[in-house]
Amino acid sequence: MVERPASAVKELVENALDAGATRMSVDIADGGKTLIRVTDDGCGMTADDLPLALSRHATSKIDGSDLLDIRSFGFRGEALPSLGAVGRLAISSRAPGQDGARIFCEGGRLGPVKPAALSRGTVVELRDLFYATPARLKFLRSDRAELQAVVEVLRRLAMAEPGAGFTLRDLTGGGEGRLLFRADAQSGDLFQALRGRLTGILGQDFTENALPVDVERDGLRLRGFAALPTYSRGSSAQQYLFVNGRPVLDRMLYGALRAAYFDVLSRDRHPAAVLNLIVDPARSM
Ligand SMILES: Nc1ncnc2c1ncn2[C@@H]1O[C@H](COP(=O)(O)OP(=O)(O)O)[C@@H](O)[C@H]1O
Ligand SMILES: [Mg+2]
């Protein structure tokens, strides 16, 4: 379900990551209410793929036979059709060895596929979110608050994918826009790349006070960085947990993190950590 600009950005950036993109730029205007545009350098889509991508339950990611073995962000084939139902959606894309193509969808109605000029990858542009449902528009918060939620989504996805580069620009009022977030692609092994990424996002203070974690038990693997108790925080704002590289907001997992530090932190202090729990997707929990 697309409830607000940040959820649209999350779906679009996840699609870009699923497409193997290494650079994603997100442009936004008016808190995402008038424009959300995600440009990626991923595998792209062919002219024939475009209408399919916009039909319900069409996904290129699983064949439906094994819902328990999900390794991509997307698997339901619902994001693009829902975006095309709640706003004016335009997708331009180019797959290797193919010509670029473009499709438009508004109020759930698909337009024809037309040629488009782009060198590679995909540009998804969503304009006038909820234009046809003013009631839903009313539930959105101020542009500032919606923008902040978009930044938070990007921060999390950028922590999950340190090898990829991300930018977020606010184009409100036209012109070059204002750069709101930037995370350059990090190289090196996972821990080097993640250290670089976390220094960029959480600050050097975090990485200088955090230890790499890489442990395995009972088929579960935990990797990331956990800060020393001396670097405890006054809030839980620097707690970022992932399962198989996907940002999660699961109470039980955050409770487990708190429990792990219980003996070394006073009750009003909070640990800081960025941890990815790696589980075999086929494993029953
Ligand atoms: N940025 C992109 N690059 C390449 N293909 C894309 C991109 N975004 C969407 N697609 C294609 O469109 C399909 C539908 O996307 P979506 O509605 O988000 O469903 P899902 O991600 O669950 O498959 C995807 O399965 C994929 O084949
Ligand atoms: Mg998707």
XYZ file of N, CA, C and O in Angstrom, residues 2-5 29-35 86-88 127-143 146:
128
model
N 0.493 2.205 -0.830
C 1.210 3.470 -0.847
C 0.433 4.466 -0.002
O -0.661 4.879 -0.355
N 0.965 4.809 1.145
C 0.261 5.712 2.043
C 0.811 7.115 1.975
O 0.107 8.081 2.223
N 2.090 7.202 1.687
C 2.727 8.517 1.697
C 3.966 8.486 0.803
O 4.401 7.422 0.378
N 4.518 9.665 0.497
C 5.672 9.715 -0.404
C 6.795 8.759 -0.007
O 7.376 8.079 -0.866
N 9.678 16.928 -5.166
C 9.227 18.311 -5.004
C 8.010 18.339 -4.090
O 7.208 17.396 -4.094
N 7.899 19.385 -3.300
C 6.778 19.583 -2.378
C 6.546 18.362 -1.489
O 5.420 17.856 -1.393
N 7.600 17.901 -0.873
C 7.489 16.762 0.045
C 7.079 15.478 -0.645
O 6.655 14.519 0.012
N 7.208 15.441 -1.975
C 6.825 14.239 -2.720
C 5.400 14.298 -3.236
O 4.965 13.409 -3.972
N 4.682 15.353 -2.868
C 3.268 15.422 -3.266
C 3.113 15.732 -4.753
O 2.191 15.270 -5.391
N 3.993 16.558 -5.298
C 3.863 16.869 -6.733
C 4.831 16.058 -7.594
O 4.539 15.799 -8.755
N 5.960 15.652 -7.026
C 6.927 14.886 -7.832
C 7.771 13.949 -6.985
O 8.330 14.338 -5.954
N -2.777 5.801 -8.007
C -2.939 6.944 -7.097
C -2.259 8.223 -7.584
O -2.329 9.245 -6.925
N -1.594 8.146 -8.731
C -0.928 9.347 -9.233
C -0.750 9.252 -10.735
O -1.296 8.358 -11.380
N 0.006 10.208 -11.277
C 0.323 10.148 -12.710
C 1.718 9.545 -12.812
O 2.705 10.168 -12.419
N 3.905 11.792 -10.477
C 3.477 13.173 -10.237
C 2.106 13.196 -9.598
O 1.291 12.308 -9.820
N 1.884 14.224 -8.802
C 0.550 14.499 -8.252
C -0.050 13.315 -7.502
O -1.168 12.873 -7.794
N 0.714 12.834 -6.554
C 0.263 11.725 -5.714
C -1.102 12.057 -5.098
O -1.294 13.140 -4.563
N -2.006 11.104 -5.169
C -3.355 11.237 -4.577
C -4.177 12.375 -5.185
O -5.099 12.866 -4.555
N -3.853 12.792 -6.446
C -4.604 13.917 -7.039
C -6.085 13.589 -7.176
O -6.938 14.465 -7.127
N -6.365 12.293 -7.363
C -7.758 11.909 -7.574
C -8.477 11.581 -6.267
O -9.679 11.352 -6.264
N -7.724 11.514 -5.184
C -8.321 11.172 -3.881
C -7.888 12.202 -2.837
O -7.034 11.911 -1.992
N -8.490 13.396 -2.908
C -8.080 14.477 -1.998
C -8.175 14.068 -0.528
O -7.433 14.599 0.301
N -9.042 13.106 -0.233
C -9.178 12.675 1.158
C -7.864 12.088 1.663
O -7.439 12.329 2.797
N -7.193 11.344 0.790
C -5.915 10.744 1.202
C -4.818 11.792 1.286
O -3.905 11.677 2.103
N -4.927 12.797 0.440
C -3.949 13.888 0.466
C -3.978 14.586 1.826
O -2.950 15.007 2.352
N -5.174 14.665 2.391
C -5.330 15.357 3.669
C -4.607 14.654 4.809
O -4.280 15.277 5.813
N -4.393 13.346 4.642
C -3.719 12.600 5.706
C -2.204 12.785 5.693
O -1.513 12.372 6.605
N -1.695 13.394 4.620
C -0.249 13.602 4.568
C 0.141 14.725 5.526
O -0.630 15.638 5.793
N 1.377 14.625 6.023
C 1.860 15.663 6.934
C 2.480 16.805 6.131
O 2.414 16.831 4.916
N 3.105 17.735 6.811
C 3.722 18.877 6.127
C 4.802 18.380 5.161
O 5.351 17.293 5.328
N 5.104 19.178 4.142
C 6.145 18.802 3.186
C 7.437 18.443 3.902
O 8.132 17.493 3.553
N 7.132 15.017 5.497
C 7.150 13.951 4.487
C 8.564 13.775 3.929
O 9.031 12.662 3.707
